[in-house]
mmCIF file with all atom_site columns, C-alpha atoms in Angstrom:
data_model
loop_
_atom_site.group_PDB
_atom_site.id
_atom_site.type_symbol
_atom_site.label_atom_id
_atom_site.label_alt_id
_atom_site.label_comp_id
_atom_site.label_asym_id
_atom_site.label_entity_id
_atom_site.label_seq_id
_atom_site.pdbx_PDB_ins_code
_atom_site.Cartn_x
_atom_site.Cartn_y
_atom_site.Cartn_z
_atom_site.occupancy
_atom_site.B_iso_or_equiv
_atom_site.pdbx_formal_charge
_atom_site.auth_seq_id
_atom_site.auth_comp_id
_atom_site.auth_asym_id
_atom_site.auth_atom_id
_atom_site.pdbx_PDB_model_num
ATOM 1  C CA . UNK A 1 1  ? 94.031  82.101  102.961 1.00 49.00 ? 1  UNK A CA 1
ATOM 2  C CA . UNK A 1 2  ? 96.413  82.774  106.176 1.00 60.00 ? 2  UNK A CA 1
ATOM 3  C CA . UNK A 1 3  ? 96.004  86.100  107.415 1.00 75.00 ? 3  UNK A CA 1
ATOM 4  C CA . UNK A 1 4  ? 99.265  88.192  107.158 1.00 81.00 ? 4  UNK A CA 1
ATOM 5  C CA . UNK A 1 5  ? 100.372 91.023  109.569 1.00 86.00 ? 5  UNK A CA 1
ATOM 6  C CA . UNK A 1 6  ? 101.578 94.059  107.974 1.00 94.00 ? 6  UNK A CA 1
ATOM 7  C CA . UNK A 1 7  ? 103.147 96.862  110.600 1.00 96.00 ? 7  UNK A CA 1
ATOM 8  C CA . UNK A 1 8  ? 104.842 99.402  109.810 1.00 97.00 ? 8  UNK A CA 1
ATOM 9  C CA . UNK A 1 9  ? 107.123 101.876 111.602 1.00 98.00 ? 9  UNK A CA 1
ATOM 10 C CA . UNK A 1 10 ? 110.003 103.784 112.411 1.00 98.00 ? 10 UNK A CA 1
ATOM 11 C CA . UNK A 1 11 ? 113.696 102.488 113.911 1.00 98.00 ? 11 UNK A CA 1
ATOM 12 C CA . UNK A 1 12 ? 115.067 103.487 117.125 1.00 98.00 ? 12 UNK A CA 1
ATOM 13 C CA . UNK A 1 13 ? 117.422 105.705 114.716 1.00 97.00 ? 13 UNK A CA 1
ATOM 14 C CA . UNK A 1 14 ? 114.827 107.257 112.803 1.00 98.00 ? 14 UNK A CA 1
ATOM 15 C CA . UNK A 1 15 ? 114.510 104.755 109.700 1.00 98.00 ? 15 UNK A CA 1
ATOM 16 C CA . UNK A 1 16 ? 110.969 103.712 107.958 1.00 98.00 ? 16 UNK A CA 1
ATOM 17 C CA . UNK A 1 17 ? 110.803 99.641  108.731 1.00 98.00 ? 17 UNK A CA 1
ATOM 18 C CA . UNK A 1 18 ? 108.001 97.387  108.173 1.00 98.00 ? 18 UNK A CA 1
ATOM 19 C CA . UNK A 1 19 ? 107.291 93.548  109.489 1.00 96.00 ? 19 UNK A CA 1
ATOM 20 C CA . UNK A 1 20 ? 105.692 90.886  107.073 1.00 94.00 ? 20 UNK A CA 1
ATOM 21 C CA . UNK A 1 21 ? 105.095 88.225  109.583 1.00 88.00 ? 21 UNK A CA 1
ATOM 22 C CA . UNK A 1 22 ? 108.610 86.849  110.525 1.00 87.00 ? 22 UNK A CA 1
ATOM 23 C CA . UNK A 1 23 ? 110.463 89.150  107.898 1.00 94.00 ? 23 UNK A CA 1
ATOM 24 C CA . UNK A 1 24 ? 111.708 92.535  109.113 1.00 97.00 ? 24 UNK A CA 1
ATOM 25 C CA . UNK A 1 25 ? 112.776 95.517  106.198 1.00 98.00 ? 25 UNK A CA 1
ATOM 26 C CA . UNK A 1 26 ? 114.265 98.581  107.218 1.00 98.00 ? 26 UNK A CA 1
ATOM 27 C CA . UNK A 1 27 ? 114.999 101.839 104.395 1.00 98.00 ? 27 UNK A CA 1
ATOM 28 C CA . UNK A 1 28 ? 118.033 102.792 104.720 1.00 97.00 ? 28 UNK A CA 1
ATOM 29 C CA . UNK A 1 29 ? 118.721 106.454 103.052 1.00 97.00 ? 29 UNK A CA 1
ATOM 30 C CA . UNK A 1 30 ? 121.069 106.534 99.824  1.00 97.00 ? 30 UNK A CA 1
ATOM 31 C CA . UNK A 1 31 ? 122.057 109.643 97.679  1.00 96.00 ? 31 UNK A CA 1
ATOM 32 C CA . UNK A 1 32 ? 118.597 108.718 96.012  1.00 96.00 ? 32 UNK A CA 1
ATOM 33 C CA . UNK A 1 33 ? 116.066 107.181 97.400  1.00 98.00 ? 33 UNK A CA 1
ATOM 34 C CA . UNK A 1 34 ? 116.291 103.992 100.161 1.00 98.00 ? 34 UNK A CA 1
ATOM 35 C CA . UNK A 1 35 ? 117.683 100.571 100.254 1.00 98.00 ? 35 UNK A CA 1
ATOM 36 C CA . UNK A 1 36 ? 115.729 97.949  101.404 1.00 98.00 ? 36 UNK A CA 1
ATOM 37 C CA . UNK A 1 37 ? 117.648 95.972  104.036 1.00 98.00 ? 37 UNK A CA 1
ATOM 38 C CA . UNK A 1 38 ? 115.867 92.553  105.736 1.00 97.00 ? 38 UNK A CA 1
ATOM 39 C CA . UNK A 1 39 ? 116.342 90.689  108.302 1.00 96.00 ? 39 UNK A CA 1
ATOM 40 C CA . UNK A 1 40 ? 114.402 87.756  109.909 1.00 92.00 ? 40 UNK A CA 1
ATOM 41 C CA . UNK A 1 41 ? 112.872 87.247  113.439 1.00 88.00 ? 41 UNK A CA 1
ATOM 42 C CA . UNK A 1 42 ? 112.888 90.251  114.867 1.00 91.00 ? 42 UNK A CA 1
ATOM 43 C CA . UNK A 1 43 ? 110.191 89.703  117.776 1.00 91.00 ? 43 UNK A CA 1
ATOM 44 C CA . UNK A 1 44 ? 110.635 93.249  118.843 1.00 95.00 ? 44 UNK A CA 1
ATOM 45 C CA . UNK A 1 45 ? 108.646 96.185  118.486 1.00 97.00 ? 45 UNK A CA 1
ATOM 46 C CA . UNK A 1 46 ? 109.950 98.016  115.683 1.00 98.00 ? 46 UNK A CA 1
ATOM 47 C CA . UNK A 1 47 ? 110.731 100.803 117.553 1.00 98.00 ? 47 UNK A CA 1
ATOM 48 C CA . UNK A 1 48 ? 113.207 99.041  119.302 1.00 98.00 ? 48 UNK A CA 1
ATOM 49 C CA . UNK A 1 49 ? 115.056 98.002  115.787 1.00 98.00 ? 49 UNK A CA 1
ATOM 50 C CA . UNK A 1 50 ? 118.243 99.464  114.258 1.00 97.00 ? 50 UNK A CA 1
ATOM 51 C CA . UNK A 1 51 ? 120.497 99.626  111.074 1.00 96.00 ? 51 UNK A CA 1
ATOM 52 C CA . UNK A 1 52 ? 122.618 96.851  112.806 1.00 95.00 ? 52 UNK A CA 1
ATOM 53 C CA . UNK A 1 53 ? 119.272 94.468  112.774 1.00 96.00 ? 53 UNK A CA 1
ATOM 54 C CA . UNK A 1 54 ? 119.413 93.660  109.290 1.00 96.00 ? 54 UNK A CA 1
ATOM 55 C CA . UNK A 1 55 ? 121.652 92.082  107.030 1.00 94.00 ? 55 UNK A CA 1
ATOM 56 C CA . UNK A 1 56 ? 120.069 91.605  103.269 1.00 94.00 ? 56 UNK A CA 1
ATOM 57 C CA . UNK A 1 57 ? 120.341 93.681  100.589 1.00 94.00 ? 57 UNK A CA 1
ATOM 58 C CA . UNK A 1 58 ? 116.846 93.622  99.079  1.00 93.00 ? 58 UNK A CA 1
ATOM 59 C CA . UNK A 1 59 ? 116.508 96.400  96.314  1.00 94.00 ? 59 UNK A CA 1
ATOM 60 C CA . UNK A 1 60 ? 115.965 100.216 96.204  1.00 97.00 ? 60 UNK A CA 1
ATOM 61 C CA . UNK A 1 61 ? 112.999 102.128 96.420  1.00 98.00 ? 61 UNK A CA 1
ATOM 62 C CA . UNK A 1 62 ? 112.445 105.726 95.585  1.00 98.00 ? 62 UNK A CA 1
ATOM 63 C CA . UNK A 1 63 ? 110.535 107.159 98.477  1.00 98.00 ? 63 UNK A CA 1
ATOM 64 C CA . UNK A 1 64 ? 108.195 106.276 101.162 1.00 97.00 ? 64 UNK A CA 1
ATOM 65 C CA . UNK A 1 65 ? 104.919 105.268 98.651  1.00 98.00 ? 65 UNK A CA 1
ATOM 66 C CA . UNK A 1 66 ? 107.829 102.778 97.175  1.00 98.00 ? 66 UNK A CA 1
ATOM 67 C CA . UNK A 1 67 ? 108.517 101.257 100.102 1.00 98.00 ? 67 UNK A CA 1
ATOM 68 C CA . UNK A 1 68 ? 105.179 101.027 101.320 1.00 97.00 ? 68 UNK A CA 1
ATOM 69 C CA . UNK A 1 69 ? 104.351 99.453  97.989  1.00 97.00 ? 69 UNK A CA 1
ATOM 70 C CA . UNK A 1 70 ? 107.430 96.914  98.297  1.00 97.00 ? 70 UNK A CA 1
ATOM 71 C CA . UNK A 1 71 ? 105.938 96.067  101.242 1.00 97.00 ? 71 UNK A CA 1
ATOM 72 C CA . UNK A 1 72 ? 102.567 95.330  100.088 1.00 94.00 ? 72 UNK A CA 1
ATOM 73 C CA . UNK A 1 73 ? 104.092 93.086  97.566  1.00 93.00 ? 73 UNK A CA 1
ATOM 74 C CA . UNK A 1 74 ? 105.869 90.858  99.275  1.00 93.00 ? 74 UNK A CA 1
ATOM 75 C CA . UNK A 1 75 ? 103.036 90.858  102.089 1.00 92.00 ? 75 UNK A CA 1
ATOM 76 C CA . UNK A 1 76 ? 100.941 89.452  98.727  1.00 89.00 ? 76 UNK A CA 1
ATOM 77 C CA . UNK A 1 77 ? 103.738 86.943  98.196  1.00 86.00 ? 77 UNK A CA 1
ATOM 78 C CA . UNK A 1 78 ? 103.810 85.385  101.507 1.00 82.00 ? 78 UNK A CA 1
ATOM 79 C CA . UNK A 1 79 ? 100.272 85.060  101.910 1.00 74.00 ? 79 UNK A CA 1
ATOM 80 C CA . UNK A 1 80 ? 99.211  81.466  100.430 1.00 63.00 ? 80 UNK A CA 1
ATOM 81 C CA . UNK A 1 81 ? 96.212  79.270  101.158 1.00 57.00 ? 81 UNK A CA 1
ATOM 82 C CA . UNK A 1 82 ? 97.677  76.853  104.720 1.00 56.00 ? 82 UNK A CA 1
ATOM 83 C CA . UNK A 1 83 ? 97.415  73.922  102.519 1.00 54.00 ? 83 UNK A CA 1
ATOM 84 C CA . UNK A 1 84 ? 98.973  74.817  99.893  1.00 59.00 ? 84 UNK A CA 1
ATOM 85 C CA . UNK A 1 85 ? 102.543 72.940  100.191 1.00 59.00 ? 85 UNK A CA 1
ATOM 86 C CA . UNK A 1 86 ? 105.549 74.732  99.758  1.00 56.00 ? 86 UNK A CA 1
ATOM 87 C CA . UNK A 1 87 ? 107.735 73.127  96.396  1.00 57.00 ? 87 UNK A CA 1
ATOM 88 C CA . UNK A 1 88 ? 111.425 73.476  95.364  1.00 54.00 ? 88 UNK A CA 1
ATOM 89 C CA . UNK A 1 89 ? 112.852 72.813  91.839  1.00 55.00 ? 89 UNK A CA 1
ATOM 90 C CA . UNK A 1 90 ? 113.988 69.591  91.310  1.00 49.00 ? 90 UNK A CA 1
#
C-alpha cells in the first residue's frame, strides 16, 4: 500500500488544520462545533495557512476528537495499493 502523510496543526489564525497528502482541511468554529473546509495543494507548512486557503465545504464535526477522526478517515480513503487503477462510472 502507498504510505500516506497525516500532519496535523494549527493556522496562522489559530484554526485546527490537517494535510492528507495533497488535500488540506481546516475547522472552522460554528455556534456548535467546526466546519470542515478543504482545499488542495497547499505546499506550505500549515502554520503558514489561513481561513482564505480553503474553499470546500466538507461537513461538520463536533470537536477536536471529530476532526481528528474525519481526518483519519479520509487518510484511510486515499490510501490504496499503487496499482490499483483509479475507475469512474460509466
Amino acid at each position: 500500500m502507498n504510505d500516506i502523510i497525516v500532519e496535523h496543526g494549527t493556522t496562522s489564525d489559530g484554526l485546527m488544520a490537517a494535510r492528507v497528502d495533497g488535500l488540506a482541511y481546516i475547522a472552522i468554529p460554528l455556534k456548535e462545533g467546526f466546519s470542515i473546509v478543504s482545499g488542495w495543494k497547499l505546499n506550505r507548512p500549515i502554520g503558514e495557512w489561513s481561513r482564505s486557503d480553503v474553499y470546500c465545504a466538507e461537513g461538520a464535526v463536533a470537536d477536536e476528537v471529530s476532526f481528528r477522526a474525519y481526518i483519519a478517515d479520509i487518510a484511510l480513503h486515499v490510501r490504496r495499493p499503487a496499482s490499483a487503477p483509479l475507475r469512474s462510472a460509466a
